[in-house]
Coordinates of C-alpha atoms and ligand atoms in Angstrom, one line a residue:
X1 CA 1.1 -20.6 -16.0
X2 CA -2.2 -21.8 -17.3
X3 CA -5.0 -23.0 -15.0
X4 CA -5.0 -26.3 -17.0
X5 CA -1.3 -26.7 -16.3
X6 CA -1.8 -26.0 -12.6
X7 CA -4.4 -28.7 -12.6
X8 CA -2.2 -31.2 -14.5
X9 CA 0.7 -30.5 -12.2
X10 CA -1.3 -31.0 -9.0
X11 CA -1.5 -34.8 -9.6
X12 CA -5.0 -35.1 -8.3
X13 CA -4.6 -33.0 -5.2
X14 CA -7.3 -30.4 -4.8
X15 CA -5.9 -26.9 -5.1
X16 CA -7.0 -23.8 -3.1
X17 CA -7.9 -20.6 -5.1
X18 CA -10.0 -17.5 -4.4
X19 CA -11.5 -14.5 -6.0
X20 CA -11.1 -10.9 -4.9
X21 CA -12.9 -7.6 -5.8
X22 CA -10.9 -4.4 -6.6
X23 CA -11.4 -2.0 -3.8
X24 CA -13.9 0.8 -4.0
X25 CA -12.5 3.9 -5.7
X26 CA -10.5 5.9 -3.3
X27 CA -9.1 3.0 -1.3
X28 CA -5.5 2.0 -1.7
X29 CA -4.1 -1.4 -2.7
X30 CA -3.1 -2.2 0.9
X31 CA -6.7 -3.2 1.6
X32 CA -6.3 -5.9 -1.1
X33 CA -2.9 -7.1 0.2
X34 CA -4.2 -7.3 3.8
X35 CA -6.9 -9.7 2.6
X36 CA -4.5 -11.8 0.4
X37 CA -1.6 -12.0 2.9
X38 CA -3.2 -14.5 5.3
X39 CA -4.4 -16.7 2.5
X40 CA -0.9 -17.2 0.9
X41 CA 0.0 -19.8 3.5
X42 CA -2.5 -22.2 1.7
X43 CA -0.5 -21.8 -1.6
X44 CA -3.1 -20.6 -4.1
X45 CA -1.7 -21.2 -7.6
X46 CA -3.8 -18.3 -8.9
X47 CA -6.1 -15.5 -7.7
X48 CA -9.0 -14.2 -9.7
X49 CA -9.8 -10.5 -9.8
X50 CA -13.3 -9.5 -10.8
X51 CA -14.2 -6.7 -13.3
X52 CA -16.8 -4.2 -12.5
X53 CA -18.4 -2.2 -15.3
X54 CA -19.7 1.3 -15.1
X55 CA -22.8 2.3 -13.3
X56 CA -25.2 5.2 -14.0
X57 CA -26.0 7.6 -11.2
X58 CA -28.2 10.7 -11.3
X59 CA -27.0 14.0 -9.7
X60 CA -29.6 16.7 -8.9
X61 CA -28.6 20.1 -10.4
X62 CA -29.5 23.5 -8.8
X63 CA -32.3 23.9 -11.3
X64 CA -33.9 20.6 -10.1
X65 CA -33.0 18.7 -13.3
X66 CA -31.1 15.4 -13.0
X67 CA -27.8 14.9 -14.7
X68 CA -26.8 11.4 -15.7
X69 CA -23.3 10.4 -14.6
X70 CA -21.2 7.4 -15.5
X71 CA -19.1 6.0 -12.7
X72 CA -16.8 3.0 -12.2
X73 CA -16.9 2.3 -8.5
X74 CA -14.3 -0.5 -8.6
X75 CA -11.7 0.3 -11.2
X76 CA -8.3 -1.3 -11.2
X77 CA -8.7 -4.9 -12.3
X78 CA -5.6 -4.9 -14.5
X79 CA -3.5 -2.9 -12.1
X80 CA -4.3 -5.3 -9.3
X81 CA -3.5 -8.3 -11.4
X82 CA -0.1 -6.8 -12.2
X83 CA 0.5 -5.9 -8.5
X84 CA -0.5 -9.5 -7.4
X85 CA 1.8 -11.2 -9.9
X86 CA 4.6 -8.8 -8.9
X87 CA 4.2 -9.2 -5.1
X88 CA 3.2 -12.8 -4.7
X89 CA 4.6 -14.5 -7.8
X90 CA 1.3 -16.3 -8.4
X91 CA -0.9 -16.1 -11.5
X92 CA -3.5 -13.4 -11.4
X93 CA -6.6 -14.0 -13.5
X94 CA -8.6 -10.9 -14.6
X95 CA -12.3 -11.3 -15.5
X96 CA -13.2 -9.7 -18.7
X97 CA -16.7 -8.7 -19.8
X98 CA -18.8 -8.2 -22.9
X99 CA -20.7 -5.4 -21.1
X100 CA -19.3 -1.9 -21.7
X101 CA -16.7 -3.2 -24.1
X102 CA -16.5 -2.8 -27.9
X103 CA -14.5 -5.4 -29.8
X104 CA -11.7 -2.8 -30.2
X105 CA -11.7 -2.2 -26.4
X106 CA -11.5 -5.9 -25.8
X107 CA -8.6 -6.3 -28.2
X108 CA -6.7 -3.5 -26.5
X109 CA -7.5 -4.9 -23.0
X110 CA -6.1 -8.3 -24.1
X111 CA -3.0 -6.7 -25.5
X112 CA -2.3 -5.0 -22.2
X113 CA -2.8 -8.4 -20.4
X114 CA -0.5 -10.2 -22.8
X115 CA 2.2 -7.5 -22.3
X116 CA 1.8 -8.0 -18.5
X117 CA 2.5 -11.7 -18.7
X118 CA -1.0 -12.7 -17.8
X119 CA -1.7 -16.3 -18.9
X120 CA -5.4 -16.8 -18.1
X121 CA -8.7 -14.8 -18.4
X122 CA -12.2 -15.5 -17.4
X123 CA -14.6 -14.4 -20.1
X124 CA -18.0 -13.3 -19.0
X125 CA -21.0 -11.5 -20.4
X126 CA -21.6 -9.3 -17.3
X127 CA -25.0 -8.3 -16.0
X128 CA -27.3 -5.6 -17.1
X129 CA -26.4 -2.1 -15.8
X130 CA -28.5 -1.3 -12.7
X131 CA -30.8 1.1 -14.6
X132 CA -31.8 -1.6 -17.2
X133 CA -33.6 -4.9 -16.8
X134 CA -31.9 -6.8 -19.6
X135 CA -28.3 -6.9 -20.7
X136 CA -27.5 -4.6 -23.6
X137 CA -24.3 -5.1 -25.6
X138 CA -22.3 -2.1 -26.9
X139 CA -23.0 -1.3 -30.5
X140 CA -19.7 -2.8 -31.6
X141 CA -19.5 -5.3 -28.7
X142 CA -20.5 -8.9 -27.9
X143 CA -23.9 -10.1 -26.8
X144 CA -22.8 -13.4 -25.3
X145 CA -19.7 -14.7 -23.5
X146 CA -19.3 -17.3 -26.3
X147 CA -18.6 -14.4 -28.8
X148 CA -16.1 -13.0 -26.4
X149 CA -14.4 -16.4 -26.1
X150 CA -14.2 -16.5 -29.9
X151 CA -12.5 -13.1 -30.1
X152 CA -9.9 -14.2 -27.5
X153 CA -9.3 -17.4 -29.3
X154 CA -8.9 -15.5 -32.6
X155 CA -6.1 -13.5 -30.9
X156 CA -4.6 -16.7 -29.7
X157 CA -4.4 -17.6 -33.4
X158 CA -2.8 -14.3 -34.2
X159 CA -6.1 -13.0 -35.8
X160 CA -6.6 -9.3 -34.9
X161 CA -9.6 -7.1 -35.8
X162 CA -7.5 -5.5 -38.4
X163 CA -6.8 -8.5 -40.6
X164 CA -4.3 -6.6 -42.6
X165 CA -1.8 -6.3 -39.7
X166 CA 1.5 -7.6 -40.7
X167 CA 3.6 -10.0 -38.6
X168 CA 1.0 -10.0 -35.8
X169 CA 1.9 -11.9 -32.7
X170 CA -0.4 -14.6 -31.3
X171 CA -1.4 -14.5 -27.6
X172 CA -1.7 -17.7 -25.6
X173 CA -4.5 -17.1 -23.1
X174 CA -6.2 -20.0 -21.3
X175 CA -9.8 -19.1 -21.2
X176 CA -12.2 -19.8 -18.3
X177 CA -16.0 -19.3 -18.4
X178 CA -18.9 -19.3 -15.9
X179 CA -21.3 -22.3 -15.4
X180 CA -24.4 -22.3 -13.3
X181 CA -25.4 -25.5 -11.4
X182 CA -28.8 -24.0 -10.8
X183 CA -29.0 -22.4 -14.2
X184 CA -28.3 -18.8 -15.2
X185 CA -31.2 -16.5 -14.0
X186 CA -32.2 -15.7 -17.6
X187 CA -32.0 -19.2 -19.0
X188 CA -35.4 -20.9 -19.7
X189 CA -34.0 -24.2 -18.5
X190 CA -30.8 -25.8 -17.2
X191 CA -30.6 -27.9 -20.4
X192 CA -30.7 -24.8 -22.6
X193 CA -28.1 -23.1 -20.3
X194 CA -25.8 -26.1 -20.7
X195 CA -26.3 -26.1 -24.5
X196 CA -24.9 -22.5 -24.5
X197 CA -22.2 -23.4 -22.1
X198 CA -21.1 -26.0 -24.6
X199 CA -20.9 -23.3 -27.2
X200 CA -18.4 -21.4 -25.0
X201 CA -16.2 -24.5 -24.7
X202 CA -16.4 -25.1 -28.5
X203 CA -15.3 -21.5 -29.0
X204 CA -12.2 -22.2 -27.0
X205 CA -12.8 -22.1 -23.3
X206 CA -10.7 -24.6 -21.4
X207 CA -12.3 -24.6 -18.0
X208 CA -15.5 -23.7 -16.2
X209 CA -15.9 -22.0 -12.8
X210 CA -19.3 -22.4 -11.2
X211 CA -21.6 -19.9 -9.6
X212 CA -21.8 -20.4 -5.8
X213 CA -24.0 -23.2 -4.6
X214 CA -24.8 -24.4 -1.1
X215 CA -26.0 -27.9 -1.8
X216 CA -23.2 -30.1 -3.3
X217 CA -25.8 -32.4 -5.0
X218 CA -26.6 -29.5 -7.3
X219 CA -22.9 -29.4 -8.4
X220 CA -22.6 -33.2 -8.8
X221 CA -25.8 -33.2 -10.9
X222 CA -24.6 -30.3 -13.0
X223 CA -21.2 -32.0 -13.7
X224 CA -23.0 -35.2 -14.7
X225 CA -25.3 -33.4 -17.1
X226 CA -22.3 -31.5 -18.6
X227 CA -20.4 -34.7 -19.1
X228 CA -23.4 -36.3 -20.8
X229 CA -23.5 -33.4 -23.2
X230 CA -19.9 -33.9 -24.0
X231 CA -18.3 -31.1 -22.0
X232 CA -15.0 -32.6 -20.8
X233 CA -13.1 -29.6 -19.4
X234 CA -12.5 -29.2 -15.7
X235 CA -15.5 -27.8 -13.8
X236 CA -14.2 -25.9 -10.8
X237 CA -16.7 -25.5 -7.9
X238 CA -17.2 -21.9 -6.6
X239 CA -18.0 -21.7 -2.9
X240 CA -19.1 -18.8 -0.7
X241 CA -19.5 -19.0 3.1
X242 CA -22.6 -17.1 4.3
X243 CA -21.5 -14.3 6.5
X244 CA -24.5 -12.2 7.5
X245 CA -28.2 -12.8 8.1
X246 CA -29.1 -10.4 5.4
X247 CA -27.5 -12.7 2.8
X248 CA -30.4 -15.2 3.4
X249 CA -32.4 -12.9 1.2
X250 CA -29.7 -11.2 -0.8
X251 CA -28.1 -14.4 -2.2
X252 CA -31.2 -16.0 -3.7
X253 CA -32.4 -12.6 -5.0
X254 CA -29.1 -11.5 -6.6
X255 CA -27.7 -14.9 -7.8
X256 CA -30.9 -17.0 -8.1
X257 CA -29.5 -19.8 -6.1
X258 CA -31.3 -21.8 -3.5
X259 CA -30.3 -22.1 0.2
X260 CA -30.9 -25.5 1.9
X261 CA -33.5 -25.4 4.6
X262 CA -31.1 -26.7 7.2
X263 CA -28.7 -23.9 6.5
X264 CA -31.5 -21.3 6.6
X265 CA -32.8 -22.5 10.0
X266 CA -29.3 -22.5 11.5
X267 CA -28.8 -18.9 10.4
X268 CA -32.3 -17.9 11.6
X269 CA -31.4 -19.3 15.1
X270 CA -28.2 -17.2 15.3
X271 CA -28.2 -14.3 17.8
X272 CA -25.9 -12.1 15.8
X273 CA -23.8 -11.9 12.6
X274 CA -20.8 -13.3 14.5
X275 CA -22.7 -16.5 15.0
X276 CA -24.0 -16.4 11.4
X277 CA -20.4 -16.1 10.2
X278 CA -19.5 -19.2 12.2
X279 CA -22.4 -21.2 10.8
X280 CA -21.3 -20.1 7.3
X281 CA -17.8 -21.3 7.9
X282 CA -18.8 -24.7 9.3
X283 CA -21.3 -25.2 6.4
X284 CA -18.6 -24.4 3.8
X285 CA -16.1 -26.7 5.5
X286 CA -18.5 -29.6 5.2
X287 CA -19.2 -28.7 1.6
X288 CA -15.4 -28.4 0.9
X289 CA -14.6 -31.8 2.6
X290 CA -17.2 -33.6 0.5
X291 CA -16.0 -31.9 -2.7
X292 CA -12.4 -32.8 -2.0
X293 CA -13.4 -36.4 -1.3
X294 CA -15.2 -36.4 -4.7
X295 CA -11.8 -35.4 -6.3
X296 CA -12.6 -31.9 -7.6
X297 CA -9.4 -30.3 -9.1
X298 CA -9.7 -26.9 -7.3
X299 CA -11.9 -25.3 -4.6
X300 CA -12.5 -21.7 -5.6
X301 CA -13.7 -19.4 -2.9
X302 CA -15.6 -16.1 -3.3
X303 CA -14.0 -13.8 -0.8
X304 CA -16.2 -10.8 -1.5
X305 CA -13.4 -8.6 -0.3
X306 CA -13.0 -10.3 3.1
X307 CA -10.7 -13.1 3.8
X308 CA -11.0 -14.1 7.5
X309 CA -13.7 -16.7 7.0
X310 CA -12.0 -18.1 3.9
X311 CA -8.8 -18.4 6.0
X312 CA -10.8 -20.3 8.7
X313 CA -12.0 -22.8 6.0
X314 CA -8.7 -23.1 4.3
X315 CA -7.0 -24.0 7.6
X316 CA -9.4 -27.0 8.0
X317 CA -9.1 -28.2 4.4
X318 CA -5.6 -27.4 3.0
Ligands
FAD1 P1 -23.4 -16.1 -21.1 O1 -22.6 -17.3 -21.1 O2 -23.3 -15.2 -22.3 O3 -24.9 -16.4 -20.8 C1 -25.9 -15.4 -20.5 C2 -27.3 -16.0 -20.7 O4 -27.5 -16.1 -22.1 C3 -27.5 -17.4 -20.2 O5 -28.8 -17.5 -19.7 C4 -27.3 -18.3 -21.4 O6 -28.0 -19.5 -21.3 C5 -27.8 -17.4 -22.5 N1 -27.1 -17.6 -23.8 C6 -25.8 -17.8 -24.0 N2 -25.5 -17.8 -25.3 C7 -26.7 -17.7 -25.9 C8 -27.1 -17.6 -27.3 N3 -26.2 -17.7 -28.3 N4 -28.5 -17.4 -27.6 C9 -29.4 -17.3 -26.6 N5 -29.0 -17.4 -25.3 C10 -27.7 -17.5 -25.0 N6 -19.9 -10.4 -13.4 C11 -19.2 -9.2 -13.5 O7 -19.7 -8.2 -13.8 N7 -17.9 -9.2 -13.2 C12 -17.2 -10.4 -12.8 O8 -16.0 -10.3 -12.6 C13 -17.9 -11.6 -12.8 N8 -17.3 -12.7 -12.4 C14 -18.1 -13.9 -12.4 C15 -17.4 -15.1 -12.1 C16 -18.1 -16.3 -12.1 C17 -17.4 -17.6 -11.8 C18 -19.5 -16.3 -12.3 C19 -20.3 -17.6 -12.3 C20 -20.2 -15.1 -12.6 C21 -19.5 -13.9 -12.7 N9 -20.1 -12.7 -13.0 C22 -19.3 -11.5 -13.1 C23 -21.5 -12.6 -13.3 C24 -21.8 -12.8 -14.8 O9 -21.3 -11.7 -15.6 C25 -23.4 -12.9 -14.9 O10 -23.9 -14.1 -14.3 C26 -24.0 -12.7 -16.3 O11 -25.3 -12.5 -16.2 C27 -23.8 -13.9 -17.3 O12 -22.5 -14.1 -17.7 P2 -22.1 -15.4 -18.5 O13 -20.7 -15.1 -18.9 O14 -22.4 -16.6 -17.8 O15 -23.0 -15.1 -19.8

C-alpha cells in the first residue's frame, strides 16, 4: 500500500515507522530481523531500507603501488525489502539514489521493485563518494533527485527509456523525497533549498521525509515555509535519539544539523554512553510527544541499525 494511503487510513492518528540500514557485507539477515522484531509490536505500516553506494578503497600492492578498489559495504537493499515484506507483511520502502546509477540502471532497478510488489520508493541524490568533495553524477545518470523523480514518474506513466517498447506496462510507485528543516548542507539558503524541494514535488513526489532535527521549532518553521511556497504534501518528521557522546560532534559534522545547548550540556554531564543513551531517549520522547500533539501524520525514526532505544521511545508514545 502507498504511504499516502496509510496516512489517509490512519484517520489523524500518528503512525510509527522507522528506517534500517542493510547489514555490513558478510553479516546475515538475522541481524536485521533481530532489530525489527521488537519494533513490530508498535505496528509500523512500513519500514524504510537505506541504499548505500559504492566506496573506493586503495590496496597497497607488493611493489608499493596503490590499487583502487570499488566496494559496496552494505549491499542488499532490494533483497532486504523483499525479505521484510515476506516475513512481516508490511510495506518495505527502498531508497534509490542518483549516485552510481545510470538511467538504464535506475529503470532496471525499478522494474525489479515493481515485480516484487513494492509500492513506494524514496528518491534521493545521494552524497559524494568519500574520495570526492562534490557529488558527481554518472555520465548517463541524474544530477538531482528531481530528475530521478521525473524518471520514476515517467515509468508510472508507462514511459520507458526505449520509447519504442510496445505494450509497456505502467508502474504505480508512490514517491517520497528528502527535506531539510535546517537546509541541505550544499544549499546556499533554506529558501533556495525549498525552491528545489518544490521541484521534486512538481515532478511527482507525494510525500517528504525530513532530515533529523533535535529542536522541533526547526521542523514547525520548515513546514510553515513549505506551505507558504505551496507545498501541500505530507511532511514526515525524521527523528534520531542521540546514543553516544561522540555523536555530539559527528551529527553536526556529517548532517549539518544543530544540537540545542540544553541537550549538549545534558550529554556532556553524562558519565558514560549508557547515560547518554538514556538522555537521548528522553529527549526524543519529549520531541515525539510534542510532534504527536501537533498532529504529524507519522513519526519516522532513524534506527541506524540498532533498535533498543527506538523501542524504548515507541513504548512511551504508541
Ligand atoms: P537533491 O534534492 O538533489 O538536492 C541536493 C542539493 O542540490 C540541495 O542543496 C538542493 O538545494 C540542490 N538542488 C536540487 N536541485 C537543484 C537544481 N536543479 N539546481 C541547483 N541546485 C539544486 N543517502 C544515501 O546515500 N542513502 C540513503 O538511503 C539515504 N536516505 C536518506 C533519507 C532521508 C530522509 C534523508 C533526509 C537523506 C537521506 N540520504 C541518503 C542522504 C541524501 O542522499 C543526501 O542528503 C544528499 O546529499 C542529498 O540528497 P537529496 O535527495 O536531498 O538531493
